[in-house]
Amino acid sequence: MSETPEPGTGVDRRKLLGRTAAAGLLAVPGVGLLSGCLGSNDDDGGDQAEGEKTAANPLGVKEDAELEVVIFNGGLGTKYATDVHIPSYKKSFPKANVKFSQAEEISTVVQPRFAGGNPPDMVNNAGSKLMDMGALVAEGQAADLTDLFEAEALGGGGKVKDTLLPGTIEQGTFNGKPYVLQYAYTVFGLWYDSELFKKNNWAPAKTWADFTALLDKMKAQGITPYAYAGANAAYYQYLVILTSAAKIGGADVLKNIDNLEPNAWKSDAVKQAATAWAEIGAKYMNKANLGQKHTEVQLQQNQSKVGFYPSGSWLENEQAKETPPTFKYAVMPVPSVTGSDKLPNTAIYAAAGEMYFASAKGKNPRGGMEYLRHMLSKEGARGFTELTKVATVVKGAADGLTISPGFTSAQELTKAAGDNAFSFRWDSWYKKLDDECRAATNELMFNGGTADKFCDRMQKVADEVKNDSSIQKFKR
């Protein structure tokens, strides 16, 4: 992505999906999270558009009310919005003008509007410079999406909530209420060129010994065995480190981190994972990648200069223009670190990601939620996948699609993982932790950091967040 979400930030993408130290809505004692006057919309919402609720209009959208939509222009592009979702909305509400814009730095463009009291109605909060979602929720800027999930799905099939993959609503829930639609079902792993592997008779590695042996073979051929971009994509790598930790110690390792449990970052599983990956950084990476952006490093992989690249399933679409026809994307799970990992090699980090939300204090919050309902129709979800090569959280929407090698590989990874798919949420809940983990990860991987220093550094900031009464806490 232009600056991807990992998703989930998280992203995502980009939670996954992507976050940044340069942008955010930090909680400061005695000061509103968005600081500054919230403007005329900071009232009871009496001037907000609202129509009559009917079977065809279950959310009560005013049929001629303008809807403003802002989409992050990254690895997923924006055609899914302009070519699929907006036309779908317009079909239902032909009298409504849909005002569309895109941004590569969401916080730079949109954050001042929330502070000024004139936010867009629906925002795709993604990219490296996304807004602090936990702060938005705490400030009352994100609309409660309960009515959306309880509404009849567009096109039938029951309530919206019944058409979604398990865990979707929970992924966007803050202290019991859903405020965010995590829409893209993103699969994370180690991406490679299957044609390069065929040419060299290489096979995806399952064990750590096989993994390092394969990296040695790549190194011998002058290929940088493993790479990520330190300038803006450190979250790709910390996601991989914590994937290894979850495999070693079980998914509760990540739940404990989410819940700010005592010494969660100092668990044996996290230390073992950090130790293993620090060795990869010391032996198999190019230090020049520290100052490069993700698109620069991804291009190097397309040019057969990089072996493995950690990322989410948006990668193939993001690199479509740069990928030569001889390059075929494939993805493998993060290899098992020990012979006694609690989760199998096939276990993966995979979850709903790419955040979308309706503005509670916008002019048309009902329209914002209705737009999300159109995204969650089978037609809307299928169109998204066809244009982005990324699956959605809508059950069965991608059935029968054979879009590309990378998409197929990611689908196979998901099937093989079965119930052994996991995720974490601390990075979207606590931006301060996300910022620190990016820096700590770069130190570990590029600057000779140690596992103990990584764990101590992260635990110190986790404790600061836990003890800071101005930061709203979340739990799962």
Coordinates of C-alpha atoms in Angstrom, one line a residue:
M1 CA 0.0 0.0 0.0
S2 CA 1.1 3.5 -0.4
E3 CA 1.5 3.2 3.4
T4 CA -0.2 0.0 4.3
P5 CA -2.3 -1.0 6.9
E6 CA -1.5 -4.0 8.8
P7 CA -3.4 -4.0 9.5
G8 CA -4.8 -4.2 11.3
T9 CA -3.1 -2.1 10.8
G10 CA -3.5 -3.8 11.0
V11 CA -3.4 -3.6 9.8
D12 CA -3.8 -3.2 8.7
R13 CA -3.6 -3.4 6.6
R14 CA -2.8 -2.2 7.2
K15 CA -4.4 -3.1 10.3
L16 CA -3.3 -4.0 10.0
L17 CA -3.0 -2.3 9.4
G18 CA -0.3 0.8 9.4
R19 CA 0.2 3.4 12.0
T20 CA 2.7 6.3 12.5
A21 CA 4.5 8.2 15.1
A22 CA 4.0 11.5 13.3
A23 CA 0.2 11.4 13.5
G24 CA -2.3 10.5 16.2
L25 CA -4.8 11.8 18.6
L26 CA -3.1 11.5 21.9
A27 CA -4.9 11.5 25.2
V28 CA -3.7 14.4 27.4
P29 CA -5.1 14.9 30.9
G30 CA -7.7 17.6 31.0
V31 CA -7.6 18.1 27.2
G32 CA -10.0 16.7 24.6
L33 CA -8.4 13.9 22.6
L34 CA -8.8 15.8 19.4
S35 CA -7.8 19.0 21.1
G36 CA -9.4 22.3 20.1
C37 CA -12.9 23.3 19.5
L38 CA -15.1 20.5 18.1
G39 CA -17.3 23.0 16.3
S40 CA -21.1 23.1 15.8
N41 CA -21.5 19.4 15.5
D42 CA -20.4 18.9 19.1
D43 CA -24.0 19.0 20.3
D44 CA -26.9 16.6 20.3
G45 CA -26.8 16.0 16.6
G46 CA -30.0 17.8 15.9
D47 CA -28.8 19.0 12.6
Q48 CA -27.9 15.6 11.3
A49 CA -29.7 14.1 8.3
E50 CA -32.2 11.4 9.2
G51 CA -35.0 9.8 7.2
E52 CA -37.8 7.3 7.7
K53 CA -36.8 3.7 8.5
T54 CA -38.4 1.2 6.1
A55 CA -37.7 -2.4 5.0
A56 CA -35.7 -1.0 2.1
N57 CA -34.1 1.7 4.3
P58 CA -33.5 0.0 7.7
L59 CA -31.0 2.6 8.9
G60 CA -33.3 5.5 8.2
V61 CA -31.1 7.4 5.7
K62 CA -32.4 10.7 4.4
E63 CA -32.7 10.0 0.7
D64 CA -31.4 13.3 -0.6
A65 CA -28.7 13.9 2.0
E66 CA -25.2 14.4 0.7
L67 CA -22.7 11.7 1.8
E68 CA -19.0 12.4 2.1
V69 CA -16.6 9.5 1.8
V70 CA -12.8 9.6 2.3
I71 CA -10.8 6.6 1.2
F72 CA -7.1 5.9 1.9
N73 CA -5.2 5.6 -1.4
G74 CA -2.8 2.8 -0.7
G75 CA -2.2 -0.8 -1.8
L76 CA -5.9 -1.4 -2.2
G77 CA -6.3 1.7 -4.4
T78 CA -9.7 3.5 -4.5
K79 CA -11.4 1.9 -7.6
Y80 CA -13.4 -0.4 -5.3
A81 CA -15.0 2.7 -3.9
T82 CA -15.5 4.7 -7.1
D83 CA -16.5 1.7 -9.3
V84 CA -18.4 -0.6 -6.8
H85 CA -19.5 0.9 -3.5
I86 CA -20.4 4.4 -4.5
P87 CA -22.5 3.3 -7.5
S88 CA -24.3 0.8 -5.3
Y89 CA -25.1 3.5 -2.8
K90 CA -26.3 5.8 -5.6
K91 CA -28.5 3.1 -6.9
S92 CA -30.4 3.0 -3.6
F93 CA -30.3 6.8 -3.1
P94 CA -30.3 8.4 -6.6
K95 CA -31.1 11.8 -5.1
A96 CA -28.1 11.9 -2.9
N97 CA -24.8 13.5 -4.0
V98 CA -21.8 11.4 -2.9
K99 CA -18.8 13.5 -2.3
F100 CA -15.6 11.4 -2.7
S101 CA -12.0 12.1 -2.0
Q102 CA -8.9 10.1 -1.4
A103 CA -5.8 10.7 0.7
E104 CA -2.4 9.0 1.2
E105 CA -2.0 10.6 4.7
I106 CA -5.4 10.2 6.4
S107 CA -4.4 12.0 9.6
T108 CA -3.0 15.0 7.8
V109 CA -6.1 15.5 5.7
V110 CA -8.9 14.3 8.0
Q111 CA -7.8 14.8 11.6
P112 CA -8.1 18.7 11.4
R113 CA -11.7 18.2 10.3
F114 CA -12.6 16.1 13.3
A115 CA -11.0 18.7 15.5
G116 CA -12.9 21.5 13.7
G117 CA -16.3 19.8 14.0
N118 CA -16.9 19.1 10.3
P119 CA -15.8 15.4 9.7
P120 CA -16.6 13.4 6.6
D121 CA -19.4 10.9 7.0
M122 CA -17.4 7.7 6.3
V123 CA -13.7 7.4 6.7
N124 CA -11.3 4.6 5.7
N125 CA -8.8 5.1 8.5
A126 CA -5.7 3.3 7.2
G127 CA -2.1 3.8 6.1
S128 CA 1.0 4.6 8.0
K129 CA -0.4 8.0 8.9
L130 CA -3.7 6.9 10.2
M131 CA -5.6 8.5 13.1
D132 CA -5.6 7.0 16.6
M133 CA -8.8 4.9 16.6
G134 CA -8.9 4.4 20.3
A135 CA -8.8 8.1 20.8
L136 CA -11.5 8.7 18.2
V137 CA -13.8 6.2 20.0
A138 CA -13.0 7.7 23.5
E139 CA -13.9 11.2 22.2
G140 CA -17.2 10.0 20.8
Q141 CA -16.2 10.7 17.2
A142 CA -17.0 7.2 15.8
A143 CA -20.6 6.1 15.5
D144 CA -21.9 3.0 17.3
L145 CA -22.4 0.4 14.5
T146 CA -24.9 -1.8 16.4
D147 CA -27.8 -0.7 14.1
L148 CA -25.7 -1.6 11.0
F149 CA -25.0 -5.1 12.2
E150 CA -28.6 -5.7 13.3
A151 CA -30.0 -4.4 9.9
E152 CA -31.1 -6.7 7.1
A153 CA -28.2 -7.3 4.7
L154 CA -28.4 -5.6 1.4
G155 CA -29.5 -8.3 -1.1
G156 CA -30.9 -10.6 1.6
G157 CA -29.3 -13.4 3.6
G158 CA -30.4 -12.3 7.1
K159 CA -29.0 -9.6 9.3
V160 CA -25.7 -8.1 8.3
K161 CA -24.0 -9.7 11.4
D162 CA -25.1 -13.1 10.2
T163 CA -23.3 -12.7 6.8
L164 CA -19.9 -12.0 8.3
L165 CA -17.0 -14.3 9.2
P166 CA -16.6 -15.1 12.9
G167 CA -14.7 -12.5 14.8
T168 CA -15.4 -9.6 12.4
I169 CA -17.5 -7.5 14.7
E170 CA -15.3 -8.3 17.7
Q171 CA -12.3 -7.0 15.8
G172 CA -13.8 -3.5 15.7
T173 CA -15.3 -3.6 19.2
F174 CA -14.2 -1.3 21.9
N175 CA -15.3 -2.2 25.4
G176 CA -18.4 -4.0 24.3
K177 CA -19.6 -1.8 21.5
P178 CA -18.8 -2.0 17.7
Y179 CA -17.4 1.2 16.3
V180 CA -15.3 0.0 13.4
L181 CA -15.8 -2.2 10.4
Q182 CA -12.7 -4.2 9.8
Y183 CA -13.4 -5.1 6.2
A184 CA -10.5 -6.8 4.5
Y185 CA -9.7 -10.3 5.6
T186 CA -6.0 -10.0 5.5
V187 CA -3.6 -13.0 5.6
F188 CA -0.1 -12.3 6.8
G189 CA 3.0 -14.3 6.1
L190 CA 6.3 -14.4 4.3
W191 CA 5.9 -13.6 0.6
Y192 CA 8.2 -14.9 -2.1
D193 CA 8.4 -15.5 -5.9
S194 CA 7.3 -19.0 -6.6
E195 CA 9.0 -18.9 -10.0
L196 CA 12.3 -18.1 -8.4
F197 CA 11.7 -21.0 -6.0
K198 CA 11.0 -23.3 -9.0
K199 CA 14.1 -22.2 -10.8
N200 CA 16.3 -22.9 -7.9
N201 CA 14.4 -26.0 -6.7
W202 CA 13.7 -24.4 -3.3
A203 CA 10.8 -25.3 -1.1
P204 CA 8.9 -23.2 1.5
A205 CA 10.5 -23.8 5.0
K206 CA 8.5 -25.2 7.9
T207 CA 11.2 -25.4 10.6
W208 CA 13.6 -22.7 11.7
A209 CA 16.5 -24.8 10.6
D210 CA 15.1 -25.2 7.1
F211 CA 14.3 -21.5 7.1
T212 CA 17.9 -20.4 7.9
A213 CA 19.3 -23.0 5.5
L214 CA 17.2 -21.5 2.7
L215 CA 18.3 -18.0 3.6
D216 CA 21.9 -19.2 3.3
K217 CA 21.2 -20.5 -0.2
M218 CA 19.7 -17.1 -1.2
K219 CA 22.6 -15.3 0.3
A220 CA 25.1 -17.5 -1.6
Q221 CA 23.4 -16.3 -4.9
G222 CA 23.7 -12.6 -4.0
I223 CA 20.1 -12.2 -3.0
T224 CA 19.2 -10.3 0.2
P225 CA 17.5 -13.2 1.9
Y226 CA 15.0 -11.2 4.1
A227 CA 13.9 -7.6 4.0
Y228 CA 11.4 -5.1 5.2
A229 CA 11.4 -1.3 5.0
G230 CA 12.5 0.4 8.2
A231 CA 11.4 3.9 7.2
N232 CA 7.6 3.1 7.4
A233 CA 6.9 -0.6 7.6
A234 CA 8.4 -1.8 10.9
Y235 CA 5.0 -3.0 11.9
Y236 CA 5.2 -5.7 9.2
Q237 CA 8.1 -7.1 11.1
Y238 CA 6.8 -6.7 14.6
L239 CA 3.8 -8.6 13.4
V240 CA 6.0 -11.4 12.3
I241 CA 7.9 -11.4 15.6
L242 CA 4.7 -11.7 17.6
T243 CA 3.4 -14.4 15.2
S244 CA 6.4 -16.4 16.2
A245 CA 5.7 -15.7 19.9
A246 CA 2.1 -16.9 19.5
K247 CA 3.2 -20.1 17.8
I248 CA 5.7 -20.7 20.6
G249 CA 3.5 -20.0 23.5
G250 CA 0.0 -20.0 22.2
A251 CA -2.4 -17.3 21.1
D252 CA -2.9 -16.2 24.8
V253 CA 0.5 -14.6 24.5
L254 CA -1.1 -12.0 22.3
K255 CA -4.2 -11.7 24.4
N256 CA -2.1 -10.9 27.5
I257 CA -0.3 -8.1 25.6
D258 CA -3.7 -6.7 24.4
N259 CA -5.0 -6.7 28.0
L260 CA -1.8 -5.0 29.4
E261 CA -1.2 -8.0 31.7
P262 CA 1.9 -7.7 34.0
N263 CA 5.1 -8.6 32.1
A264 CA 3.2 -9.8 29.1
W265 CA 6.1 -8.5 26.8
K266 CA 8.6 -10.3 28.9
S267 CA 7.1 -13.7 28.5
D268 CA 9.5 -16.5 27.4
A269 CA 7.6 -16.8 24.1
V270 CA 8.2 -13.2 23.2
K271 CA 11.9 -13.4 24.2
Q272 CA 12.4 -16.6 22.2
A273 CA 10.8 -15.0 19.2
A274 CA 12.7 -11.8 19.5
T275 CA 16.0 -13.8 19.9
A276 CA 15.3 -15.8 16.7
W277 CA 14.4 -12.8 14.6
A278 CA 17.3 -10.7 15.9
E279 CA 19.6 -13.4 14.4
I280 CA 17.9 -13.1 11.1
G281 CA 18.4 -9.3 11.2
A282 CA 22.1 -9.7 12.0
K283 CA 22.9 -12.3 9.4
Y284 CA 20.5 -12.0 6.5
M285 CA 19.3 -8.4 6.1
N286 CA 20.6 -5.3 4.2
K287 CA 21.1 -2.4 6.6
A288 CA 20.3 0.0 3.8
N289 CA 16.7 -1.1 4.0
L290 CA 16.4 0.8 7.4
G291 CA 16.0 4.1 5.6
Q292 CA 13.8 2.9 2.7
K293 CA 10.1 2.9 2.2
H294 CA 8.0 -0.2 1.7
T295 CA 7.5 0.4 -2.1
E296 CA 11.3 0.6 -2.6
V297 CA 12.0 -2.7 -0.9
Q298 CA 9.0 -4.4 -2.5
L299 CA 10.4 -3.3 -5.9
Q300 CA 13.7 -5.0 -5.0
Q301 CA 11.8 -8.2 -4.5
N302 CA 10.1 -7.9 -7.9
Q303 CA 13.6 -7.5 -9.3
S304 CA 14.7 -10.8 -7.7
K305 CA 17.0 -8.9 -5.3
V306 CA 15.1 -9.9 -2.2
G307 CA 14.0 -13.4 -1.2
F308 CA 11.4 -13.1 1.6
Y309 CA 9.3 -10.1 2.4
P310 CA 6.8 -10.0 5.3
S311 CA 3.5 -8.5 4.5
G312 CA -0.3 -8.9 4.3
S313 CA -2.3 -10.1 1.3
W314 CA -2.6 -6.6 -0.1
L315 CA 1.0 -6.9 -1.4
E316 CA 0.3 -8.4 -4.8
N317 CA -2.2 -5.7 -5.7
E318 CA 0.0 -3.0 -4.4
Q319 CA 2.9 -4.1 -6.7
A320 CA 0.8 -5.0 -9.7
K321 CA 2.3 -2.3 -11.9
E322 CA 5.9 -3.2 -10.9
T323 CA 5.6 -7.0 -11.1
P324 CA 7.1 -8.6 -14.2
P325 CA 5.1 -11.4 -15.8
T326 CA 7.8 -13.9 -14.7
F327 CA 7.2 -13.1 -11.0
K328 CA 4.5 -15.1 -9.3
Y329 CA 3.6 -14.1 -5.7
A330 CA 3.2 -16.8 -3.1
V331 CA 3.1 -16.8 0.7
M332 CA 4.2 -19.2 3.4
P333 CA 3.5 -19.3 7.1
V334 CA 6.1 -18.0 9.5
P335 CA 8.3 -21.0 10.2
S336 CA 8.1 -22.8 13.6
V337 CA 10.8 -21.6 15.9
T338 CA 11.1 -24.6 18.2
G339 CA 10.2 -28.2 18.1
S340 CA 7.7 -27.7 20.8
D341 CA 5.7 -24.8 19.6
K342 CA 2.2 -24.8 21.0
L343 CA 0.7 -23.9 17.6
P344 CA 1.4 -25.8 14.3
N345 CA 3.5 -24.5 11.5
T346 CA 0.2 -23.8 9.5
A347 CA -1.0 -21.3 12.2
I348 CA -1.1 -17.8 10.8
Y349 CA -1.9 -14.2 11.7
A350 CA -5.1 -13.6 9.8
A351 CA -7.9 -11.2 10.7
A352 CA -10.3 -8.6 9.7
G353 CA -8.5 -5.4 9.0
E354 CA -8.5 -2.1 7.1
M355 CA -10.6 0.2 9.3
Y356 CA -13.8 1.9 8.1
F357 CA -16.1 3.9 10.4
A358 CA -19.0 6.3 10.3
S359 CA -18.6 9.7 11.9
A360 CA -20.9 10.1 14.9
K361 CA -20.6 13.9 14.6
G362 CA -20.8 14.1 10.8
K363 CA -23.7 15.6 8.9
N364 CA -24.9 12.2 7.7
P365 CA -23.9 9.4 10.1
R366 CA -26.9 7.2 9.0
G367 CA -25.6 7.5 5.4
G368 CA -22.1 6.6 6.6
M369 CA -23.4 3.4 8.1
E370 CA -25.5 2.7 5.0
Y371 CA -22.4 3.0 2.9
L372 CA -20.9 0.3 5.1
R373 CA -24.0 -1.9 4.5
H374 CA -23.3 -1.6 0.8
M375 CA -19.7 -2.6 1.3
L376 CA -21.0 -5.7 3.2
S377 CA -23.3 -6.9 0.5
K378 CA -22.1 -10.0 -1.4
E379 CA -22.0 -8.0 -4.6
G380 CA -20.0 -5.2 -2.9
A381 CA -17.6 -7.6 -1.3
R382 CA -17.1 -9.6 -4.4
G383 CA -16.4 -6.4 -6.4
F384 CA -13.9 -5.3 -3.8
T385 CA -12.0 -8.6 -4.1
E386 CA -12.0 -8.6 -7.9
L387 CA -10.4 -5.2 -7.9
T388 CA -8.0 -5.6 -5.0
K389 CA -7.1 -9.3 -4.9
V390 CA -7.9 -9.2 -1.2
A391 CA -10.8 -11.2 0.4
T392 CA -13.4 -9.5 2.7
V393 CA -15.2 -10.6 5.9
V394 CA -18.4 -11.4 4.0
K395 CA -19.0 -15.1 4.0
G396 CA -18.8 -16.7 0.5
A397 CA -18.3 -13.5 -1.4
A398 CA -15.0 -14.7 -3.0
D399 CA -16.2 -18.3 -3.7
G400 CA -15.1 -19.5 -7.1
L401 CA -12.8 -16.6 -7.8
T402 CA -9.4 -17.4 -9.2
I403 CA -7.9 -14.0 -9.4
S404 CA -4.2 -14.3 -9.2
P405 CA -1.4 -16.6 -7.9
G406 CA -1.0 -14.6 -4.7
F407 CA -4.7 -14.5 -3.9
T408 CA -4.9 -18.3 -4.5
S409 CA -1.8 -18.8 -2.2
A410 CA -3.3 -16.7 0.5
Q411 CA -6.6 -18.6 0.3
E412 CA -4.8 -21.9 0.6
L413 CA -2.9 -20.6 3.6
T414 CA -6.2 -19.7 5.3
K415 CA -7.7 -23.1 4.6
A416 CA -4.6 -24.9 5.9
A417 CA -4.6 -22.8 9.1
G418 CA -8.2 -23.7 9.9
D419 CA -9.0 -22.7 13.5
N420 CA -5.3 -21.8 14.1
A421 CA -5.6 -18.2 12.9
F422 CA -5.0 -15.5 15.5
S423 CA -4.5 -11.7 15.8
F424 CA -3.9 -8.9 18.3
R425 CA -5.4 -5.5 18.8
W426 CA -3.1 -3.5 21.0
D427 CA -1.6 -1.6 18.1
S428 CA -5.0 0.0 17.1
W429 CA -6.0 0.5 20.8
Y430 CA -2.8 2.2 22.0
K431 CA -0.9 4.2 19.5
K432 CA 1.9 4.9 21.9
L433 CA 2.7 1.2 22.0
D434 CA 2.6 1.0 18.3
D435 CA 5.0 3.8 17.9
E436 CA 7.4 2.3 20.4
C437 CA 7.2 -1.1 18.9
R438 CA 8.1 0.2 15.4
A439 CA 11.3 1.8 16.9
A440 CA 12.1 -1.2 19.1
T441 CA 11.7 -3.5 16.1
N442 CA 14.1 -1.5 13.9
E443 CA 16.6 -1.5 16.7
L444 CA 16.3 -5.2 17.1
M445 CA 16.5 -6.0 13.4
F446 CA 18.9 -3.4 12.0
N447 CA 21.0 -2.0 14.9
G448 CA 22.1 -5.0 16.8
G449 CA 19.4 -4.9 19.5
T450 CA 18.8 -7.8 21.9
A451 CA 15.7 -9.7 22.8
D452 CA 16.0 -8.6 26.4
K453 CA 16.3 -4.9 25.4
F454 CA 13.3 -5.3 23.1
C455 CA 11.1 -6.9 25.7
D456 CA 12.2 -4.5 28.5
R457 CA 11.6 -1.5 26.2
M458 CA 8.1 -2.6 25.2
Q459 CA 7.1 -3.6 28.8
K460 CA 8.2 -0.2 30.1
V461 CA 5.9 1.6 27.6
A462 CA 3.1 -0.9 28.2
D463 CA 3.2 -0.2 31.9
E464 CA 3.2 3.6 31.2
V465 CA 0.0 3.2 29.1
K466 CA -1.6 1.0 31.7
N467 CA -0.9 3.5 34.4
D468 CA -1.9 6.6 32.4
S469 CA -5.4 7.5 33.5
S470 CA -5.9 9.7 30.5
I471 CA -5.7 6.8 28.1
Q472 CA -8.9 4.8 27.8
K473 CA -8.3 1.1 28.3
F474 CA -9.7 -1.8 26.3
K475 CA -9.9 -5.5 27.0
R476 CA -10.7 -8.7 25.2

